[in-house]
mmCIF file of C-alpha atoms in Angstrom:
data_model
loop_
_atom_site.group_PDB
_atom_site.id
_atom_site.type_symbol
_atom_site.label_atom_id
_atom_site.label_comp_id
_atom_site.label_asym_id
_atom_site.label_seq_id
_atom_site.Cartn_x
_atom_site.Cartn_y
_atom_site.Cartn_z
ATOM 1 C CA UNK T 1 -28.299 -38.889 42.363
ATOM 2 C CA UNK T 2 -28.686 -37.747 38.781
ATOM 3 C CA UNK T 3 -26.701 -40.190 35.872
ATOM 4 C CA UNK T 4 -29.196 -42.979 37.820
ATOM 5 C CA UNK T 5 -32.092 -41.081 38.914
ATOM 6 C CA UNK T 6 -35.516 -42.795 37.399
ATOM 7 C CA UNK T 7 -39.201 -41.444 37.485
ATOM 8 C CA UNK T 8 -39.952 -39.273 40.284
ATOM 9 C CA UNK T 9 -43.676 -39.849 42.640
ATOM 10 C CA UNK T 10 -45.046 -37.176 44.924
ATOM 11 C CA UNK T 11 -44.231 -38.031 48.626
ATOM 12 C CA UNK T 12 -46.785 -38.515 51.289
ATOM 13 C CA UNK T 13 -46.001 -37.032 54.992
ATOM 14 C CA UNK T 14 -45.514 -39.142 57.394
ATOM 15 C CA UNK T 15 -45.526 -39.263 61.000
ATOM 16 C CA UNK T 16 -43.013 -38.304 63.554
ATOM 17 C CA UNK T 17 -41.821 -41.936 62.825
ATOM 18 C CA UNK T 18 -38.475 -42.349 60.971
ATOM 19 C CA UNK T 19 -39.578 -43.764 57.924
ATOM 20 C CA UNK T 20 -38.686 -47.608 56.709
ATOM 21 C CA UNK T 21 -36.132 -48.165 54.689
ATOM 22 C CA UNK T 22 -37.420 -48.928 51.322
ATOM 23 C CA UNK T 23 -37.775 -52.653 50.763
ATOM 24 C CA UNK T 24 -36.101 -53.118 47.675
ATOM 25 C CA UNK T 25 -33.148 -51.267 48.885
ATOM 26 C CA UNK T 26 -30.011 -53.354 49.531
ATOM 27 C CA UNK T 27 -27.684 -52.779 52.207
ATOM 28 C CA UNK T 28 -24.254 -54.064 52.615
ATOM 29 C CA UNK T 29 -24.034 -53.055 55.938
ATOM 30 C CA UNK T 30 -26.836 -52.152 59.162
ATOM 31 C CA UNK T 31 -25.136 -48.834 59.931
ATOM 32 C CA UNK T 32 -24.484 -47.567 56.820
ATOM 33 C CA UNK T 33 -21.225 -45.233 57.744
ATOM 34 C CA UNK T 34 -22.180 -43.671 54.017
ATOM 35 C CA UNK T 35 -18.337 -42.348 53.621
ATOM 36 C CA UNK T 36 -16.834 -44.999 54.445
ATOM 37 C CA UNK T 37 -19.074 -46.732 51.764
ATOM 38 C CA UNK T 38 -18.544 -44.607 49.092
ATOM 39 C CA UNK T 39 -14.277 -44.445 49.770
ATOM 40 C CA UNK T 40 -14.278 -48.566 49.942
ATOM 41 C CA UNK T 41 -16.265 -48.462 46.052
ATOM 42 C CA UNK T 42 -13.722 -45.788 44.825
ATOM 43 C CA UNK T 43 -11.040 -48.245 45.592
ATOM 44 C CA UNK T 44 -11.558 -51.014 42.658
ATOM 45 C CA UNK T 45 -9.347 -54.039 42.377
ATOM 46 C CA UNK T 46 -6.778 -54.274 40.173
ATOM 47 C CA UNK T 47 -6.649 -57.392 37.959
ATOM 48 C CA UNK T 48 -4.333 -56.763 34.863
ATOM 49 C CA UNK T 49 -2.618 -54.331 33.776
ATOM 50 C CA UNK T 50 -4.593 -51.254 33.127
ATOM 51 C CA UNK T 51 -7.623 -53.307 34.095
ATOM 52 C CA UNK T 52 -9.920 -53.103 37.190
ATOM 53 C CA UNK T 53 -12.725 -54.230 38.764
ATOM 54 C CA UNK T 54 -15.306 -52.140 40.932
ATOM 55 C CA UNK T 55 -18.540 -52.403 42.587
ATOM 56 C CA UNK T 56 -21.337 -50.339 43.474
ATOM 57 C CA UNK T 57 -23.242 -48.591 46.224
ATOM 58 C CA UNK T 58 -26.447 -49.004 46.720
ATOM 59 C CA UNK T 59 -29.792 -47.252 46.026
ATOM 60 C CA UNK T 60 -33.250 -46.978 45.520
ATOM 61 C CA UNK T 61 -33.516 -48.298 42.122
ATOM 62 C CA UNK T 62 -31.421 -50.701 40.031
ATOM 63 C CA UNK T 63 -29.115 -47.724 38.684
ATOM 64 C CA UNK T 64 -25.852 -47.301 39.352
ATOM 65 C CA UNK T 65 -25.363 -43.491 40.534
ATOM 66 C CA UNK T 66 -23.100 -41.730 37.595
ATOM 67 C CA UNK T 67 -20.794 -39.965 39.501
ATOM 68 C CA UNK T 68 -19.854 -43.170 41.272
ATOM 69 C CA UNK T 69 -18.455 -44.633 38.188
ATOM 70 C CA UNK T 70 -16.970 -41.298 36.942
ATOM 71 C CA UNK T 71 -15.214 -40.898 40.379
ATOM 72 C CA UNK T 72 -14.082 -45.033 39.864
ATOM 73 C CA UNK T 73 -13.153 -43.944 36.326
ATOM 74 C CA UNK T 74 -10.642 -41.244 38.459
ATOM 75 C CA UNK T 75 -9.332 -43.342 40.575
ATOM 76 C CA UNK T 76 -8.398 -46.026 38.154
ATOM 77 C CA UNK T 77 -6.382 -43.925 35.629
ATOM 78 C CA UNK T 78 -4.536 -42.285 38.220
ATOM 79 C CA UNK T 79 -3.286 -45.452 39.217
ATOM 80 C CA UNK T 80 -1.599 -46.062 35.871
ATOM 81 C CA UNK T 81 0.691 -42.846 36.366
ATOM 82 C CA UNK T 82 4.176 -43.219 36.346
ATOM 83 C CA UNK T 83 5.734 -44.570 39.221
ATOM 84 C CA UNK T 84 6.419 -41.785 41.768
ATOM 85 C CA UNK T 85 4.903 -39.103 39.880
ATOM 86 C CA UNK T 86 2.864 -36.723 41.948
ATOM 87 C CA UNK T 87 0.387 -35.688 39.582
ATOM 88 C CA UNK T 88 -2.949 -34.855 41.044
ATOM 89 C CA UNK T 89 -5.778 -34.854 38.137
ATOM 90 C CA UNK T 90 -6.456 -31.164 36.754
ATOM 91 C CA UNK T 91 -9.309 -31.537 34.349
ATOM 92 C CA UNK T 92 -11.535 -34.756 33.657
ATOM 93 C CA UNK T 93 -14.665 -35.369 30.463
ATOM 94 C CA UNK T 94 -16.748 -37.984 30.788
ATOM 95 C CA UNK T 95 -19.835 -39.199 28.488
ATOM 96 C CA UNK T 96 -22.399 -41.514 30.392
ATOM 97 C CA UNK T 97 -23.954 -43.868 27.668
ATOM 98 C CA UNK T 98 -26.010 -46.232 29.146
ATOM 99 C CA UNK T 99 -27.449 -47.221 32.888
ATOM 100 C CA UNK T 100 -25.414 -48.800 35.081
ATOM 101 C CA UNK T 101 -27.118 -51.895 36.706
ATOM 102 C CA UNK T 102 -26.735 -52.437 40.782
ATOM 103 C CA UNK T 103 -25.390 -55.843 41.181
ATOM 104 C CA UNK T 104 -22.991 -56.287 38.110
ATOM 105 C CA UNK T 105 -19.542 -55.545 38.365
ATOM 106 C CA UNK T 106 -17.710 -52.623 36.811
ATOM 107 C CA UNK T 107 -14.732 -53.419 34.586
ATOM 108 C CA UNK T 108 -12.767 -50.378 33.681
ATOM 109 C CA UNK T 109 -9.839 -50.305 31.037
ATOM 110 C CA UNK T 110 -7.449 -48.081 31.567
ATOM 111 C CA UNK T 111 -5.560 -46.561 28.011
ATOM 112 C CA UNK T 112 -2.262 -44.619 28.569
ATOM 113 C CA UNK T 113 -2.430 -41.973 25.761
ATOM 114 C CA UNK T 114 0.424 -39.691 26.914
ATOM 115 C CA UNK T 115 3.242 -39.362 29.662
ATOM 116 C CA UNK T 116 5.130 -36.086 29.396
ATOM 117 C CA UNK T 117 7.419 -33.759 31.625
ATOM 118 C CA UNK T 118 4.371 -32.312 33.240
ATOM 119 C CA UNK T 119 1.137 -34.111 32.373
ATOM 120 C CA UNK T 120 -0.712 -37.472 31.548
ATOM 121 C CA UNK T 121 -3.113 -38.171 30.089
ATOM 122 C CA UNK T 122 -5.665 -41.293 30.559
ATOM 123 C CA UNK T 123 -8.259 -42.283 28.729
ATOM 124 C CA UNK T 124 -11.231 -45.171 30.468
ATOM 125 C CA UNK T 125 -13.465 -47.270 29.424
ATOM 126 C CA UNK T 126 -16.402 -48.385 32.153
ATOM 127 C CA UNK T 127 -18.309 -51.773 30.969
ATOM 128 C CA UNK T 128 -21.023 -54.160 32.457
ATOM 129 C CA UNK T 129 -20.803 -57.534 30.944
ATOM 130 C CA UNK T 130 -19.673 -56.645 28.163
ATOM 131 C CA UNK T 131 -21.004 -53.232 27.503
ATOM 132 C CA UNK T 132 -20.119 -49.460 27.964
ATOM 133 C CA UNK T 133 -21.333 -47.302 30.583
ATOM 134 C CA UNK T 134 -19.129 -44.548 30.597
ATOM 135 C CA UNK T 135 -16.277 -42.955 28.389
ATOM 136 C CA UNK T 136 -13.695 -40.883 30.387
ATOM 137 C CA UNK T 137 -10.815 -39.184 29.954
ATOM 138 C CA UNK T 138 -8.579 -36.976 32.533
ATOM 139 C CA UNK T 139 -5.414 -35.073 32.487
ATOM 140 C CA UNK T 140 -2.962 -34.859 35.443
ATOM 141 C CA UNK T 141 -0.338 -32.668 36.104
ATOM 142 C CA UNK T 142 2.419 -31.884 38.512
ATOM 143 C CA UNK T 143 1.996 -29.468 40.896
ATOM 144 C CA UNK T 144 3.951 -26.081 39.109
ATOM 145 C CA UNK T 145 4.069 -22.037 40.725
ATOM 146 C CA UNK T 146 2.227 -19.814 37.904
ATOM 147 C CA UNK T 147 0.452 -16.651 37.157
ATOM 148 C CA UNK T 148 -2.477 -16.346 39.692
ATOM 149 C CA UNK T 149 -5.981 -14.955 39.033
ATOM 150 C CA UNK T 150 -9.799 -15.864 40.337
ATOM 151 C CA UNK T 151 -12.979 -14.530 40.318
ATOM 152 C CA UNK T 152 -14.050 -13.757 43.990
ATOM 153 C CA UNK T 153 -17.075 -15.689 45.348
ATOM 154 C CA UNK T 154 -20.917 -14.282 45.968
ATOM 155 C CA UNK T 155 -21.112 -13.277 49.294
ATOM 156 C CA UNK T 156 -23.879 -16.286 50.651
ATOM 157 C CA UNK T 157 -25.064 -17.067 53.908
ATOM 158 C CA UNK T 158 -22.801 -18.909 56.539
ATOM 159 C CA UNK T 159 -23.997 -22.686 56.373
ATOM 160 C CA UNK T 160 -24.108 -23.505 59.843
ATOM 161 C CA UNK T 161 -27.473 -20.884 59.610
ATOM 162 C CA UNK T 162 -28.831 -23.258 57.218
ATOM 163 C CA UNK T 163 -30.993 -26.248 57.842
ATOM 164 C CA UNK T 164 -29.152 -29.473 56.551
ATOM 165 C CA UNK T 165 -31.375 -31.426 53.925
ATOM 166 C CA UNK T 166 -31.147 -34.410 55.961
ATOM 167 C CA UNK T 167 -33.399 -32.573 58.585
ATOM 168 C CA UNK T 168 -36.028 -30.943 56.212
ATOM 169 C CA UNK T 169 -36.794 -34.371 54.704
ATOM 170 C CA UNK T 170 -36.408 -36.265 58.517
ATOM 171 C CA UNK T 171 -40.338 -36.622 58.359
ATOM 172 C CA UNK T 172 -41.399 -37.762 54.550
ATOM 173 C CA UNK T 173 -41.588 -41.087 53.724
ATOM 174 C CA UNK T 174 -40.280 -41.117 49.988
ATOM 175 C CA UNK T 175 -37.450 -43.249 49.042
ATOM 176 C CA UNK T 176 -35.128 -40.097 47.928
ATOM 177 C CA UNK T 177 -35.852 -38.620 51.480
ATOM 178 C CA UNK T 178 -34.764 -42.003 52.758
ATOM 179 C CA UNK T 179 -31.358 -41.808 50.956
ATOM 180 C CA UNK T 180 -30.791 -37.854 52.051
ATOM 181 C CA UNK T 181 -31.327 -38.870 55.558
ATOM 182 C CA UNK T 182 -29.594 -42.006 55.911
ATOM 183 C CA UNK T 183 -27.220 -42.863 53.050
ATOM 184 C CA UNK T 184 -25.613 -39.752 52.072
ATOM 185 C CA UNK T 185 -22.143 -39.229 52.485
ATOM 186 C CA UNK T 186 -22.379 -35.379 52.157
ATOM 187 C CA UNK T 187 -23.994 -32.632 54.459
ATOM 188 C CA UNK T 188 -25.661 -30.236 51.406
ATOM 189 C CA UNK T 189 -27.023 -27.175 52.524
ATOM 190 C CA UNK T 190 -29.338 -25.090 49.755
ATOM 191 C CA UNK T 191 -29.699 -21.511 50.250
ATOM 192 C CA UNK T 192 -32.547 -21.179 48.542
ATOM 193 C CA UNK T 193 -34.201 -24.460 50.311
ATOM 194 C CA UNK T 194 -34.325 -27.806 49.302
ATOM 195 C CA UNK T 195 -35.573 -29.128 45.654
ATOM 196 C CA UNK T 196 -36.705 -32.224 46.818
ATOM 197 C CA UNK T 197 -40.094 -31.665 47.403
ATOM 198 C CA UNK T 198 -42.756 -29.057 47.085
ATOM 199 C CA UNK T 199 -42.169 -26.178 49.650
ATOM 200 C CA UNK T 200 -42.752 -22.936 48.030
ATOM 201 C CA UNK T 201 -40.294 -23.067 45.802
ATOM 202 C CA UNK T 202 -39.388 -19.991 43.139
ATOM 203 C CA UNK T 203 -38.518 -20.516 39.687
ATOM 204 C CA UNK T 204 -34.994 -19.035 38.993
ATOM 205 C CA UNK T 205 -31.789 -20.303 36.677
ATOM 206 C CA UNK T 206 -29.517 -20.049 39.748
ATOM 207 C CA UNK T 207 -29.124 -21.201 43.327
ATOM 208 C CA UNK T 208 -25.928 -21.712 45.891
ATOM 209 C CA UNK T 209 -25.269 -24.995 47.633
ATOM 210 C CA UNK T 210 -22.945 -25.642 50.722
ATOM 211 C CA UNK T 211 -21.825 -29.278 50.727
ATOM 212 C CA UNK T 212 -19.488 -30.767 52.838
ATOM 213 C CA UNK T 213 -18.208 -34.630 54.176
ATOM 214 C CA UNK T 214 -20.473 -35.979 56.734
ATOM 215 C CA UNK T 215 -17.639 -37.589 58.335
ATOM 216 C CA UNK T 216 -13.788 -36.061 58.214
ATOM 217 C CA UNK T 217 -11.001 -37.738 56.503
ATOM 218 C CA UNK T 218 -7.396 -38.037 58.251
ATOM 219 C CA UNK T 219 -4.808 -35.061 57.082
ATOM 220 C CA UNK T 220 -2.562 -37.627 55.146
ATOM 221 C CA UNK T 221 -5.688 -37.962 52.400
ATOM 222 C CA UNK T 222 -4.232 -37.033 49.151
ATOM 223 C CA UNK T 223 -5.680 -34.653 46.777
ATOM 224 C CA UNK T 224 -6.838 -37.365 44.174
ATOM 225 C CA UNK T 225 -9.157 -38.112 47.270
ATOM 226 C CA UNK T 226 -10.367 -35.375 48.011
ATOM 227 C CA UNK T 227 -10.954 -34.304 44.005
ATOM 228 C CA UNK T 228 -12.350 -37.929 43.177
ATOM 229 C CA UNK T 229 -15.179 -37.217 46.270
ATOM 230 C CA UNK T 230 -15.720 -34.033 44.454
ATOM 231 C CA UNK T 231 -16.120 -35.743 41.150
ATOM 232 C CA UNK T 232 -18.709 -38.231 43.290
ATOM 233 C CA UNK T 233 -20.708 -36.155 44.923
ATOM 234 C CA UNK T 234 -21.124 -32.554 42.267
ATOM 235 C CA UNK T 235 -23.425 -35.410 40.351
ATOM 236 C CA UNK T 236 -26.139 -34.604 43.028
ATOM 237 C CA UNK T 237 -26.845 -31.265 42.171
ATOM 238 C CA UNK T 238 -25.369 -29.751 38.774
ATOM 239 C CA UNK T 239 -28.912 -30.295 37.091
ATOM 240 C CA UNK T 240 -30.886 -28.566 39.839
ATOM 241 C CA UNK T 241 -30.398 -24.997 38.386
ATOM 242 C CA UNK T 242 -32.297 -26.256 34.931
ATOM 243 C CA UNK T 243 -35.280 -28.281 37.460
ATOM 244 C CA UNK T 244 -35.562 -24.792 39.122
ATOM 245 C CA UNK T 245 -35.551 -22.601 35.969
ATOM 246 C CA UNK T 246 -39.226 -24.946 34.881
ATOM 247 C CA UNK T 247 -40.455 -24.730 38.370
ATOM 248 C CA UNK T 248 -39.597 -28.889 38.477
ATOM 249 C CA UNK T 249 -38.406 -30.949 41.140
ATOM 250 C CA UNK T 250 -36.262 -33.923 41.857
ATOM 251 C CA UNK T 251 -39.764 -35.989 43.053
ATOM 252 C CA UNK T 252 -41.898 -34.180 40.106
ATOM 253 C CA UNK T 253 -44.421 -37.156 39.141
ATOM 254 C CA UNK T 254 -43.005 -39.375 35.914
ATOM 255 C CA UNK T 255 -39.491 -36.731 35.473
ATOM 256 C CA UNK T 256 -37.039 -38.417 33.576
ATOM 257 C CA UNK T 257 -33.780 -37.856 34.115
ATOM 258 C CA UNK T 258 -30.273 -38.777 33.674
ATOM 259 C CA UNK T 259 -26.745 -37.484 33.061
ATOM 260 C CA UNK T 260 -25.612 -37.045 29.587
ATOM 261 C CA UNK T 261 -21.503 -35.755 29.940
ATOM 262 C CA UNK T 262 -19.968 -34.004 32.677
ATOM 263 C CA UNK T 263 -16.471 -31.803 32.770
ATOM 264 C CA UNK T 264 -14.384 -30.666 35.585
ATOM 265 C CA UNK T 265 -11.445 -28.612 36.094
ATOM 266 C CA UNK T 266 -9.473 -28.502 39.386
ATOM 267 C CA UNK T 267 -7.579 -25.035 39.810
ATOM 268 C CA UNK T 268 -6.511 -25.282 44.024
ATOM 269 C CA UNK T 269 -6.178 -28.250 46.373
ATOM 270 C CA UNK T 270 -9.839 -29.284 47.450
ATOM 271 C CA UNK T 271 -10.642 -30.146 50.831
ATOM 272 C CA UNK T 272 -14.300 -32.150 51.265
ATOM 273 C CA UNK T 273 -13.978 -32.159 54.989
ATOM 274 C CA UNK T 274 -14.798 -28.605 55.166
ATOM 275 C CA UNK T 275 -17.871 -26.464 53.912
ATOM 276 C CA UNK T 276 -17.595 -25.558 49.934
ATOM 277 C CA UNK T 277 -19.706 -23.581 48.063
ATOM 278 C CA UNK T 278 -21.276 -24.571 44.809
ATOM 279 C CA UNK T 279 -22.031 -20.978 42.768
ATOM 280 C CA UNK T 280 -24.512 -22.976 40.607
ATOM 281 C CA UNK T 281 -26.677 -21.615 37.225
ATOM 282 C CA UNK T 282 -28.686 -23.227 34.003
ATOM 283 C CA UNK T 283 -27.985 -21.125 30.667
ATOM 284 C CA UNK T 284 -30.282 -23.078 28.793
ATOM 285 C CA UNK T 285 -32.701 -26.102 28.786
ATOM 286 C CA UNK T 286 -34.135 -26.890 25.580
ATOM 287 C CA UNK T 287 -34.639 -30.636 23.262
ATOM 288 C CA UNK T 288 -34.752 -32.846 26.777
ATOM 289 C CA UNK T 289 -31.764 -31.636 28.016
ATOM 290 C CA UNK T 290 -30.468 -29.244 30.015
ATOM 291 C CA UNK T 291 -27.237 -27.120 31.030
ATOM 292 C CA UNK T 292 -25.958 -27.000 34.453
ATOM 293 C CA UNK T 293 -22.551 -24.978 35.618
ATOM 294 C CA UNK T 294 -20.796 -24.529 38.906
ATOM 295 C CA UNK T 295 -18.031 -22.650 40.239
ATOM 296 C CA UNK T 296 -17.144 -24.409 43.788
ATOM 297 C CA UNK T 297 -15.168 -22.302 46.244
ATOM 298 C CA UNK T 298 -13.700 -23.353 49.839
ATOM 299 C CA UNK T 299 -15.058 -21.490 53.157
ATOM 300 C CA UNK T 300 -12.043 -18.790 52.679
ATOM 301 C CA UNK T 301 -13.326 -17.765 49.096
ATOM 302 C CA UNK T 302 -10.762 -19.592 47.256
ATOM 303 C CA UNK T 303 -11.962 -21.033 43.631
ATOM 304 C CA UNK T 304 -11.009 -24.849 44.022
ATOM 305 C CA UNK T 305 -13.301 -26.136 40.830
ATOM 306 C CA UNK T 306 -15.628 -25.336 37.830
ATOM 307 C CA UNK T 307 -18.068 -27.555 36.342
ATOM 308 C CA UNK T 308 -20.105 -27.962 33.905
ATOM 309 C CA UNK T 309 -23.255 -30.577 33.093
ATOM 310 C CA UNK T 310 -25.741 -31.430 30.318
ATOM 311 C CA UNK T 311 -28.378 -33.972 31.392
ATOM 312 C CA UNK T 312 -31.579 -35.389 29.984
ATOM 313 C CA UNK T 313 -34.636 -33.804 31.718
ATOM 314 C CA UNK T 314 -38.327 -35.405 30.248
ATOM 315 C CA UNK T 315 -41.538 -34.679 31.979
ATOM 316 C CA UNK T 316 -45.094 -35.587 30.130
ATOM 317 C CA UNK T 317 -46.790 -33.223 27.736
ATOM 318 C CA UNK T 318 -49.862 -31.590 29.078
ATOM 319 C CA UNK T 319 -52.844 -33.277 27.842
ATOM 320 C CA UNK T 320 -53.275 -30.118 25.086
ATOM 321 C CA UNK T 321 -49.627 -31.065 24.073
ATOM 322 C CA UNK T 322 -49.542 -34.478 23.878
#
């Protein structure tokens, strides 16, 4: 939700009535089967070569949600890779330079700066109607044995002890509890409780996140699948450590906020059917912006990712500031 996210409002409660569906919300389909929504818009059409065409989910404003189009960005230079190469992507950098609009295709350009023995590299350029949205470039490589080292994961509670997010929002009638209830793909799972709205909250540079696929994917899935759904839905939380650290939250009144660039590297085969844990922290927020990093491990411990975030955050000055 960040890379799109606008201007937050304070929810109201509601009563034990689902909420509506927020008018302006547009809906391509009555049951919403989020995953299979997400996998049909990281599948854009090819029409030229090194050129496609993609479209976009939709949501509660008129932005397009970042790691959609850095996820399309994936998907589209890994289809440029040389015939019959199995090269699943290892690292990816993307810069997000201006909104997205819902509504108005995405044409990406695919540039093939290097084919070697082992890796390739592609470079992408996302546009609306004429104008960039996104700069991204990835690296794949074939899968090779080598020296093997991690860093073990935190121990952290089990996640089926946790309340989902979908069920501590079930009951506000806000359009981001809307989309957490109804249109998310993912099952995430805070350990220190949800940052959606106010509940008590601490202020702290850190928190742990269990996230997994609502729905499960057949065993044939490849691994750019699986990473390119990672790449889609890490977008939803790597800014929360730097909200926490200044006691702010996704719904604080007027926030501001939007991804700025965003870096990934894949070290073991990622699997979003079952449970992984994001190892999240903030080192710094300062100027607007702020730094969020993640180490994601699988259920077993094993280190499958590490990320790393900056992203605008504004909020007004205090009338003594201002």
């Amino acid at each position: 939700m960040s890379g799109g996210r606008g201007a937050g409002s304070e929810p109201e409660p509601a009563g034990s009535r689902a909420p509506e569906p927020p008018q302006y919300l547009q809906l391509p389909q009555a049951d919403l089967r989020p995953l299979s929504q997400v996998l049909a818009v990281l599948d854009p059409e090819e029409v030229g070569e090194g050129r496609f065409v993609a479209s976009s989910l939709p949501g509660p404003s008129n932005r397009v949600y970042g790691g959609q189009v850095m996820a399309q960005c994936l998907v589209a230079a890994s289809r440029t890779l040389p015939s019959g190469a199995e090269r699943p992507p290892h690292s990816l950098h993307g810069y997000f330079l201006r909104m997205g609009r819902l509504g108005v295709p995405i044409e990406l350009e695919v540039e093939n700066l290097h084919d070697g023995g082992s890796f390739s590299t592609r470079r992408v350029l996302a546009t609306q109607e004429g104008r960039a949205i996104m700069t991204f470039m990835a690296s794949f490589q074939e899968t090779q044995a080598g020296v093997e080292f991690q860093e073990s994961a935190p121990p952290a509670p089990d996640p089926e002890s946790l309340p989902s997010n979908a069920d501590l929002v079930a009951h506000i009638q806000h359009p981001a509890a809307w989309m957490v209830l109804h249109a998310g793909a993912f099952d995430l799972r805070h350990v220190e409780g949800q940052i959606y709205f106010p509940m008590g909250q601490e202020r702290a540079n850190t928190q742990m996140v269990w996230m997994r696929a609502r729905k499960s994917l057949p065993d044939r899935t490849s691994q750019l699948v699986h990473r390119a759904l990672l790449a889609y839905a890490c977008d939803q939380v790597m800014l929360e450590p730097a909200l926490r650290a200044n006691g702010l939250l996704w719904t604080t009144r007027d926030i501001s906020i939007a991804s700025l660039d965003h870096a990934m590297w894949f070290h073991r085969p990622v699997d979003v059917r079952d449970w992984l844990l994001y190892v999240q922290d903030s080192p710094s927020t300062q100027g607007g912006r702020g730094l969020g990093a993640a180490r994601v491990f699988d259920r077993s411990g094993q280190l499958v990712a590490t990320i790393a975030q900056e992203g605008m955050i504004r909020v007004p000055e205090p009338p003594d500031r201002a």
